[in-house]
PDB file of C-alpha atoms in Angstrom:
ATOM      1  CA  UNK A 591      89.793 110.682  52.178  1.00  0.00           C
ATOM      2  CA  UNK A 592      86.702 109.417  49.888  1.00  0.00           C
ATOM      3  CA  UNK A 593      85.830 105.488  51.325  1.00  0.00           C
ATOM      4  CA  UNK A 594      84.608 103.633  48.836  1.00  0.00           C
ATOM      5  CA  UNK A 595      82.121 101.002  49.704  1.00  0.00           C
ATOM      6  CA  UNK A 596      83.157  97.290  47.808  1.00  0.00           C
ATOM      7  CA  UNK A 597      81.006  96.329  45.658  1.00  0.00           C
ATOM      8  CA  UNK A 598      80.251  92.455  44.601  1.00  0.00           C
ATOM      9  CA  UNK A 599      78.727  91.754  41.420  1.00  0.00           C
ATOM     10  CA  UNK A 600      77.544  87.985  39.934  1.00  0.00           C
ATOM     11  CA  UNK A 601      77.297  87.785  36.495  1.00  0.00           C
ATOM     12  CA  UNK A 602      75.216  84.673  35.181  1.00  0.00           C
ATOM     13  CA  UNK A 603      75.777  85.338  31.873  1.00  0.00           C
ATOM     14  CA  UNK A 604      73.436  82.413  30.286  1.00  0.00           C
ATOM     15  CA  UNK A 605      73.005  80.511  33.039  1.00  0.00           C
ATOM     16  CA  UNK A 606      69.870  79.537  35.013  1.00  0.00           C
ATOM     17  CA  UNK A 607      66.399  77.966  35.176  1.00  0.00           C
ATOM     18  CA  UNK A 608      63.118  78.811  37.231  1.00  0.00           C
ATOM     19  CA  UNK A 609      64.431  76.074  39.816  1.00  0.00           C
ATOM     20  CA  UNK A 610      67.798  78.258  40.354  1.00  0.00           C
ATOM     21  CA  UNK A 611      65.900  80.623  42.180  1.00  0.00           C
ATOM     22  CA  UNK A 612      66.662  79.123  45.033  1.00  0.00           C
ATOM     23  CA  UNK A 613      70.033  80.286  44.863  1.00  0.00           C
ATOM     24  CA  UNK A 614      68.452  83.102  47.093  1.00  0.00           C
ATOM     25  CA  UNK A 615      67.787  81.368  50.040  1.00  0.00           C
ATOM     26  CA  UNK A 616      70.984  79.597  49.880  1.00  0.00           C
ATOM     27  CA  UNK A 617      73.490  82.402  49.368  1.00  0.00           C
ATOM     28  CA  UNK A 618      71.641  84.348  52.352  1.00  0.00           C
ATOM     29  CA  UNK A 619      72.231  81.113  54.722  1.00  0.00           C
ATOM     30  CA  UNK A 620      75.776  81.626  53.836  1.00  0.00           C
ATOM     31  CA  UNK A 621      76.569  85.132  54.287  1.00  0.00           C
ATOM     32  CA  UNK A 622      77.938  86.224  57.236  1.00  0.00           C
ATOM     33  CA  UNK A 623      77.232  90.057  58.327  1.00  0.00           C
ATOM     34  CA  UNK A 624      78.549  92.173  55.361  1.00  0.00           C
ATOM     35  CA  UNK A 625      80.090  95.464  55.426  1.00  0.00           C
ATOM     36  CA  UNK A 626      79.981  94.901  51.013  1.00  0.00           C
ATOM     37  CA  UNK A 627      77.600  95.580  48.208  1.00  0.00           C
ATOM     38  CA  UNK A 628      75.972  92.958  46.905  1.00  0.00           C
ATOM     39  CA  UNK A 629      73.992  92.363  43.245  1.00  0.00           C
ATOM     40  CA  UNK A 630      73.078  89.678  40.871  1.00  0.00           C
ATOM     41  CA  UNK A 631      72.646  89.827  37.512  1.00  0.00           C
ATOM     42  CA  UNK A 632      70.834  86.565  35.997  1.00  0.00           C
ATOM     43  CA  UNK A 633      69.444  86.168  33.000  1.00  0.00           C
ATOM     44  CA  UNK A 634      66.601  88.122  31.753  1.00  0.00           C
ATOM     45  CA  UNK A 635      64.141  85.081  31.893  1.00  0.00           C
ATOM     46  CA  UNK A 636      65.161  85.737  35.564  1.00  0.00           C
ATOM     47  CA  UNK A 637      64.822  88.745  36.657  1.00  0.00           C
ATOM     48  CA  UNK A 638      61.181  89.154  37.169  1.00  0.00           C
ATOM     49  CA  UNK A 639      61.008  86.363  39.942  1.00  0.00           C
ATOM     50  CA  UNK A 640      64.492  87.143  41.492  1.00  0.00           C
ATOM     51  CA  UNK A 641      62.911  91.112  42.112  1.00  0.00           C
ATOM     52  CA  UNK A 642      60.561  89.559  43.973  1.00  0.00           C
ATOM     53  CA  UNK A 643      62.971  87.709  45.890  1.00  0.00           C
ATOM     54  CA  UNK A 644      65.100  90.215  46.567  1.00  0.00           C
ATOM     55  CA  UNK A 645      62.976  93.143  46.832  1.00  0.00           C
ATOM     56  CA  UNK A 646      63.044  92.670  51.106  1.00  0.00           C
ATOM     57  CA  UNK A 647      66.834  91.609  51.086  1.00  0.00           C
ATOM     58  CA  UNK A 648      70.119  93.585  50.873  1.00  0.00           C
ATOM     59  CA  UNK A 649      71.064  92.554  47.596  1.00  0.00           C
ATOM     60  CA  UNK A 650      70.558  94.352  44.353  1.00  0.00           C
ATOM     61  CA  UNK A 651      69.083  92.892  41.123  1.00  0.00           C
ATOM     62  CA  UNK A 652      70.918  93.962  37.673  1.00  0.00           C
ATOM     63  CA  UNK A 653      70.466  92.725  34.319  1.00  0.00           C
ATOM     64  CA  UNK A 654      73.028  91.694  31.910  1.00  0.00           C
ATOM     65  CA  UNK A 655      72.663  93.948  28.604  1.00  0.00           C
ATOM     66  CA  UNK A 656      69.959  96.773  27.984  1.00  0.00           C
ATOM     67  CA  UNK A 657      69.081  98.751  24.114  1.00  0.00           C
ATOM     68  CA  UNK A 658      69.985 101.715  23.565  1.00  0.00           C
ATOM     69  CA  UNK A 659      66.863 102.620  22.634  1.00  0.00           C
ATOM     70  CA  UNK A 660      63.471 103.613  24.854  1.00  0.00           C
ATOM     71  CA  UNK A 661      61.425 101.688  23.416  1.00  0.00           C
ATOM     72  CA  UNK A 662      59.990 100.587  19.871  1.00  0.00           C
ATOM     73  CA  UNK A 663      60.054  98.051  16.996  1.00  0.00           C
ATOM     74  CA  UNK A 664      63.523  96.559  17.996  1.00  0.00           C
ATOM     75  CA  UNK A 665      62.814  92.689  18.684  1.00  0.00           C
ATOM     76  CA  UNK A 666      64.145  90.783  21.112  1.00  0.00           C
ATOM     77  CA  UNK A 667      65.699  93.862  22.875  1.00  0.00           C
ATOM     78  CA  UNK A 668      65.168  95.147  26.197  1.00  0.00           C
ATOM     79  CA  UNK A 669      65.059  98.688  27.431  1.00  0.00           C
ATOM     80  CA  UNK A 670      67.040 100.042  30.592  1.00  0.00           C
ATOM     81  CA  UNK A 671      63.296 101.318  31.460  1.00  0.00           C
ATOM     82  CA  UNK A 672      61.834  97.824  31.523  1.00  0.00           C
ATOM     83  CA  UNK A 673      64.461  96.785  33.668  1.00  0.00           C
ATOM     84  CA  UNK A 674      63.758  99.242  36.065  1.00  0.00           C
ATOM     85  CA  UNK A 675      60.468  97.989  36.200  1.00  0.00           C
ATOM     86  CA  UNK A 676      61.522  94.804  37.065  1.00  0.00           C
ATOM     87  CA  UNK A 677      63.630  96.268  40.025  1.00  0.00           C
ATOM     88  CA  UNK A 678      66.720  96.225  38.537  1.00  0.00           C
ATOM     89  CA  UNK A 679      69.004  98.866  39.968  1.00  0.00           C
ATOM     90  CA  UNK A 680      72.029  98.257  37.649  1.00  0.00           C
ATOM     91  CA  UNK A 681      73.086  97.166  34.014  1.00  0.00           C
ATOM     92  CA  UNK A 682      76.252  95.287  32.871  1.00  0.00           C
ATOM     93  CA  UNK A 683      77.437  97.414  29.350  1.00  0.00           C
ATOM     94  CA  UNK A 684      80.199  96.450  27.188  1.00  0.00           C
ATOM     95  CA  UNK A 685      80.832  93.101  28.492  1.00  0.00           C
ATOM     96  CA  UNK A 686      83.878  91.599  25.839  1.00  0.00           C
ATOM     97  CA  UNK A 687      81.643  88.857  25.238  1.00  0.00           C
ATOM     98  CA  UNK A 688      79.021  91.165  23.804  1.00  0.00           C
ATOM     99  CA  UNK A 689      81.804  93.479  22.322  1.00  0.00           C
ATOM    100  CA  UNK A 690      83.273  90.458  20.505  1.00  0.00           C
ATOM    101  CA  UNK A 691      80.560  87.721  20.208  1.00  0.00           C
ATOM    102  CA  UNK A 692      78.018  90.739  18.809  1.00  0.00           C
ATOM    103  CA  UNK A 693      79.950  93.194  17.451  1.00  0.00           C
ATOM    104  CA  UNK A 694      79.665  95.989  20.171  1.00  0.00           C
ATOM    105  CA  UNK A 695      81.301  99.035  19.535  1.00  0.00           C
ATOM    106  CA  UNK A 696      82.560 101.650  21.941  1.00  0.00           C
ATOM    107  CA  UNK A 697      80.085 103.907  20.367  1.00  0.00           C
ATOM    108  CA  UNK A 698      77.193 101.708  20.884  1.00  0.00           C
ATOM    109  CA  UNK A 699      78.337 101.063  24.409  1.00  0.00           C
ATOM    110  CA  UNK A 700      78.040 103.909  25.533  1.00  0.00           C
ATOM    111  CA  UNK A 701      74.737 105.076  24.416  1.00  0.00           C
ATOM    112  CA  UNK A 702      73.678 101.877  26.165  1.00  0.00           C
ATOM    113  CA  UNK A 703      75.161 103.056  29.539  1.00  0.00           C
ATOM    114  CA  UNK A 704      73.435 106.491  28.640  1.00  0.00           C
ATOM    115  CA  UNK A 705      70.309 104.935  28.343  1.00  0.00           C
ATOM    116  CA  UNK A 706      71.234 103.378  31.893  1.00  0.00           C
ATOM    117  CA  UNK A 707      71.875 106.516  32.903  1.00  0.00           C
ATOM    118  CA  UNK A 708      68.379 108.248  31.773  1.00  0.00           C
ATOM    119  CA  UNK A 709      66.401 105.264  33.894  1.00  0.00           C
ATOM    120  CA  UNK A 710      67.954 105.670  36.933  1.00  0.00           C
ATOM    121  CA  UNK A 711      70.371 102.763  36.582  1.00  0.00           C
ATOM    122  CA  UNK A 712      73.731 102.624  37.121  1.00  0.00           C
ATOM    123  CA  UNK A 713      75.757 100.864  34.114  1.00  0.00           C
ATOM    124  CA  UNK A 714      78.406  98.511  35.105  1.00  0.00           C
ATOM    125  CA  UNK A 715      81.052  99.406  32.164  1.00  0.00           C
ATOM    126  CA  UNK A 716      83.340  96.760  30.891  1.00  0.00           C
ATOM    127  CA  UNK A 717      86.237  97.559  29.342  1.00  0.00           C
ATOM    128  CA  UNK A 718      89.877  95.458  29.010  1.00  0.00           C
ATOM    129  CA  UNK A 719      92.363  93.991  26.867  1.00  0.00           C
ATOM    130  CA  UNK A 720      93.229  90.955  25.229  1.00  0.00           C
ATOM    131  CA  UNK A 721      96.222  88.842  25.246  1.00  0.00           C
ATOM    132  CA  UNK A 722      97.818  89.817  22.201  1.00  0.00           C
ATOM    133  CA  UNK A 723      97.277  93.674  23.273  1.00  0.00           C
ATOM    134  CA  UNK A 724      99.089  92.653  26.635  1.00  0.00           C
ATOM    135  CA  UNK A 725     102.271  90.946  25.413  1.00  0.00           C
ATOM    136  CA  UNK A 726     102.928  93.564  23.326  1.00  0.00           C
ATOM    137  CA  UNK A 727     102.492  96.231  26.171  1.00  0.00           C
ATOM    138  CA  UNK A 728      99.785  98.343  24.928  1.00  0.00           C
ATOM    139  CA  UNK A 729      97.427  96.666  28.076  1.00  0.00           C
ATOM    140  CA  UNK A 730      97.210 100.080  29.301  1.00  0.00           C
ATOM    141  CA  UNK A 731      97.027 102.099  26.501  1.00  0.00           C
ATOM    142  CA  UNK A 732      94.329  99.666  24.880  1.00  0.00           C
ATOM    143  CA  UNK A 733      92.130  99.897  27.939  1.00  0.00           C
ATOM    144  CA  UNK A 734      92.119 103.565  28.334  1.00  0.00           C
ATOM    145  CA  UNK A 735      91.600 104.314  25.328  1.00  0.00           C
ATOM    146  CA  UNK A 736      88.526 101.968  25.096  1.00  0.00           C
ATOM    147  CA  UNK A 737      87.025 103.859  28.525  1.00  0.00           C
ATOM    148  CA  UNK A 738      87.543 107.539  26.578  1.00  0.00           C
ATOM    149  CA  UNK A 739      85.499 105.943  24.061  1.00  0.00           C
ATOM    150  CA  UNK A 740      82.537 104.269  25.642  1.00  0.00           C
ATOM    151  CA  UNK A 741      82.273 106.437  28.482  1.00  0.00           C
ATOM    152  CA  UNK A 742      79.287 108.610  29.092  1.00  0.00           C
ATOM    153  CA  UNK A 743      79.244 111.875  30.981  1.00  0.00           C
ATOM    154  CA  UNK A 744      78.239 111.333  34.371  1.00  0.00           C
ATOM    155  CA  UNK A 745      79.446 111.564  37.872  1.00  0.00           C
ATOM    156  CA  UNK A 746      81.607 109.092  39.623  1.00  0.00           C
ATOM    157  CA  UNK A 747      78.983 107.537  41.886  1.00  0.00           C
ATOM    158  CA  UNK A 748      76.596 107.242  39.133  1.00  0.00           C
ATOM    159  CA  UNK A 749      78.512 104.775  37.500  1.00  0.00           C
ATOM    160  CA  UNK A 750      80.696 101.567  37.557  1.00  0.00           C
ATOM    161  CA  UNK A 751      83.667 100.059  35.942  1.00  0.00           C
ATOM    162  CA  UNK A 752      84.601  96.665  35.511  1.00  0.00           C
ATOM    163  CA  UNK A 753      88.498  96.298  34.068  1.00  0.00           C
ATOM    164  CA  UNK A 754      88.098  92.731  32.934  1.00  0.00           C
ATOM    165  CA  UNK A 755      91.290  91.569  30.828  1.00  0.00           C
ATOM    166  CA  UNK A 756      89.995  89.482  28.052  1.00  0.00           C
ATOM    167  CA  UNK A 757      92.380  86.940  28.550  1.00  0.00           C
ATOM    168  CA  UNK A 758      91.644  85.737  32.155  1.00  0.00           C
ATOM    169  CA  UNK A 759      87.500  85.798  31.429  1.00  0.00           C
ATOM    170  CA  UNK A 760      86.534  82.069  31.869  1.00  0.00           C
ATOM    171  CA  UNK A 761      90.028  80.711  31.118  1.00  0.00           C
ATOM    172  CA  UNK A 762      91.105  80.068  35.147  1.00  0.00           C
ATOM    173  CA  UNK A 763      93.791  82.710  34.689  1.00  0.00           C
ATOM    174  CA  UNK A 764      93.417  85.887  36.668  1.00  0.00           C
ATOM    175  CA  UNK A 765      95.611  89.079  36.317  1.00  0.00           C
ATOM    176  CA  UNK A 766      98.200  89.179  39.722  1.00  0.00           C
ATOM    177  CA  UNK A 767      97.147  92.013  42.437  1.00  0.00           C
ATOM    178  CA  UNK A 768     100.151  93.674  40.839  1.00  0.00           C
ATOM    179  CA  UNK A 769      98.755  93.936  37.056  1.00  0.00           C
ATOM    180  CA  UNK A 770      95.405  94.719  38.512  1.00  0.00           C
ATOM    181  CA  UNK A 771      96.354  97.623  40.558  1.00  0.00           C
ATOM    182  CA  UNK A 772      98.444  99.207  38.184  1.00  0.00           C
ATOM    183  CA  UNK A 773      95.262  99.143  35.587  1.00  0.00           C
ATOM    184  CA  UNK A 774      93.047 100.535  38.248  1.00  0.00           C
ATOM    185  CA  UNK A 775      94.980 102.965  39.884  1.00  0.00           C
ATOM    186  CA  UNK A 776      95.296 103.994  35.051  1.00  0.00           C
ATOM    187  CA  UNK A 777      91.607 104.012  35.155  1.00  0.00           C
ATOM    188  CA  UNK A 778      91.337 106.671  38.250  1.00  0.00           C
ATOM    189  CA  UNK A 779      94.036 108.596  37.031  1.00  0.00           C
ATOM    190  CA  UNK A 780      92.345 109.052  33.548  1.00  0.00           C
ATOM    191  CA  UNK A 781      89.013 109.681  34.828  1.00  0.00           C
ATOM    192  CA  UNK A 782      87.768 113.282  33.992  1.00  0.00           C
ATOM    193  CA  UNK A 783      85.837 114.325  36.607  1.00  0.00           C
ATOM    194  CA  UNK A 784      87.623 115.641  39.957  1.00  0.00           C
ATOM    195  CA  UNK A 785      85.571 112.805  41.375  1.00  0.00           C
ATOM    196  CA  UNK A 786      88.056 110.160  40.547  1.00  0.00           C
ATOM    197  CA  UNK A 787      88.078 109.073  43.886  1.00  0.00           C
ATOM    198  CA  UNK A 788      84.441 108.012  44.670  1.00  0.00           C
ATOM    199  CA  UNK A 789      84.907 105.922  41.620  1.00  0.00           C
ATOM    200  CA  UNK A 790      84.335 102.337  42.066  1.00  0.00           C
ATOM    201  CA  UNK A 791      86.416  99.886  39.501  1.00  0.00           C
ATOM    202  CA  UNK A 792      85.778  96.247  40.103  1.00  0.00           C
ATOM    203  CA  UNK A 793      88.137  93.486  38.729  1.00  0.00           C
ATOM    204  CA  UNK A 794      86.727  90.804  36.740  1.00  0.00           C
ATOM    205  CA  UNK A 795      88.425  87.524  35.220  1.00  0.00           C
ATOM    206  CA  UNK A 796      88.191  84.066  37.034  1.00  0.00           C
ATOM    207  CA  UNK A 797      87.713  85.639  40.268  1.00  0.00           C
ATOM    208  CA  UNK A 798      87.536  82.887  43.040  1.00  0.00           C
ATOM    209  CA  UNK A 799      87.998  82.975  46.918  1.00  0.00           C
ATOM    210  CA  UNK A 800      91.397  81.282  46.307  1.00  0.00           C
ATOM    211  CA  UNK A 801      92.732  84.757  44.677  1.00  0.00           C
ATOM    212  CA  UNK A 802      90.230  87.406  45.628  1.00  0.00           C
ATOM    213  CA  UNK A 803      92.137  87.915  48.888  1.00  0.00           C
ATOM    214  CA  UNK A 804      95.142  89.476  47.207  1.00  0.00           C
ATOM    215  CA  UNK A 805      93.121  91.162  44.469  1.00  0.00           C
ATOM    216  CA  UNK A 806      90.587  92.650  46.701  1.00  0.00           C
ATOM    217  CA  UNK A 807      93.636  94.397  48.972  1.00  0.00           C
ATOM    218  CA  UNK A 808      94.499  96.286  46.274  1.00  0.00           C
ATOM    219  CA  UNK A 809      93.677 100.171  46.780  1.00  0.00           C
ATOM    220  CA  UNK A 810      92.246 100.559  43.788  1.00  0.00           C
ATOM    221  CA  UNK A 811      90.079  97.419  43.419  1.00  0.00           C
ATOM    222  CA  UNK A 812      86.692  98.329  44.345  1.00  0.00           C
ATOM    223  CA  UNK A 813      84.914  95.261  44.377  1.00  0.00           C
ATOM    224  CA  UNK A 814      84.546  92.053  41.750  1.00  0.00           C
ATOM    225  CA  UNK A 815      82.184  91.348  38.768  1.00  0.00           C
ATOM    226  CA  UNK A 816      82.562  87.542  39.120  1.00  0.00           C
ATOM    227  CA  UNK A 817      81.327  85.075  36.504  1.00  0.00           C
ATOM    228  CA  UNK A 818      80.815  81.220  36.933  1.00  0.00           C
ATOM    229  CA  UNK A 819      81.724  81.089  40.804  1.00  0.00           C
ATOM    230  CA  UNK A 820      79.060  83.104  40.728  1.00  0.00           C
ATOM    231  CA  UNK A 821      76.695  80.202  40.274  1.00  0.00           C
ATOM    232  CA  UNK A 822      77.019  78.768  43.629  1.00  0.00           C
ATOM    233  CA  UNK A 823      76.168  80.325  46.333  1.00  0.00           C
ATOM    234  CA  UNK A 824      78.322  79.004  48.761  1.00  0.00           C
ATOM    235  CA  UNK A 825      80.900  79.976  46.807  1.00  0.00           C
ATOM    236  CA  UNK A 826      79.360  83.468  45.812  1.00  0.00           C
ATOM    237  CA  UNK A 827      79.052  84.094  49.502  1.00  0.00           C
ATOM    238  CA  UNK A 828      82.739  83.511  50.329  1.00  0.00           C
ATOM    239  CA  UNK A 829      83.608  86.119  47.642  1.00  0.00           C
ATOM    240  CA  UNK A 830      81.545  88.193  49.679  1.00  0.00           C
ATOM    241  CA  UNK A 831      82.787  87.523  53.431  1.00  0.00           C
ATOM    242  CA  UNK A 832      86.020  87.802  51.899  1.00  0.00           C
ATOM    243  CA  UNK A 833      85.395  91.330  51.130  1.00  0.00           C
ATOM    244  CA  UNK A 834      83.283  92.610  54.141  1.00  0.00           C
TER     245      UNK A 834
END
């Protein structure tokens, strides 16, 4: 029987000033001895000063977007490569905020995870479904079909997804350890490698120490990708205790 190490994930999304470093020092005083993955993914004004905060701790630095490209005249982007420079060890891909807000498609998502993939880095891939898709009971259907798309060839502990219904990202609602396990145990079954079981699929949608508990139990829920309680330490490190 694989065992899949947990896996918690903070997601700033644009969050954060030079003085929020100090998150660092604060989440560590609250941890208590963890048996979990940890990584934090701040801003990318961020990320050079929290790799040097983290590069003597267990917690991983990851970045929240990277080009597809290796470098060049693209403005304002930012290659997986310079991320690994900056001691990134993962990438968030496919988020629905950059799928919606920027016009991502699965195409382009997933030559951003292969780019991931070509550094060294490990993409955190987003995929899930709206409301609309959910009512109408194509949920599963609609996030499958998404992974087939943006997926890039690679084995199971090279990568990471993130189911992340649309509908409970920043809105206080969270899918029930019920709808969440039946998506991930989907997402295993349709992966198509015979590796499906050193997968690692983290839930992500107002995940908060008042219903990670239940979520976190579930056998196929590998772990979180948390947003806003993210933000707070404290907080961040219950989400983690809760999981060790």
């Amino acid at each position: 029987m694989t065992i899949r190490r947990p896996l918690i994930a903070g997601n700033w999304k644009m969050n954060g000033r030079v003085a929020d470093t100090a998150w660092v020092e604060r989440f560590q005083d609250a941890l208590a001895a963890s048996e979990v993955d940890v990584l934090v993914c701040p801003p990318a004004t961020l990320l050079h000063a929290f790799g040097e905060l983290l590069a003597s701790r267990a917690i991983a630095l990851g970045a929240q977007d990277c080009s597809p490209e290796p470098d060049g005249a693209y403005t304002g982007d930012i290659s997986a490569g310079m991320l690994k420079d900056l001691g990134c060890s993962h990438v968030i891909v496919g988020h629905s905020e950059r799928r919606s807000g920027h016009g991502e498609s699965d195409a382009l998502v997933r030559s951003k995870a292969e780019a991931a993939l070509r550094e060294g880095l490990t993409p955190i891939l987003c995929i899930g479904e709206n409301l609309k898709e959910r009512e109408e009971g194509r949920a599963v259907e609609t996030v499958l079909a998404q992974l087939a798309a943006s997926l890039p060839e690679a084995r199971a502990e090279k990568i990471v997804i993130a189911y992340e219904p649309v509908w409970a990202i920043g809105t206080g609602r969270s899918a029930g350890p019920d709808e969440a396990q039946e998506m991930h145990a989907a997402i295993r079954a349709a992966w198509p490698g015979a590796d499906a079981q050193a997968l690692r699929i983290l839930y992500g949608g107002s995940v908060k120490p008042d219903n990670a508990g239940e979520l976190l139990a579930c056998p196929d829920v590998d772990g979180a990708l948390v947003g806003g309680a993210s933000l707070d330490p404290r907080v961040f490190a219950r989400l983690v205790n809760l999981s060790s």
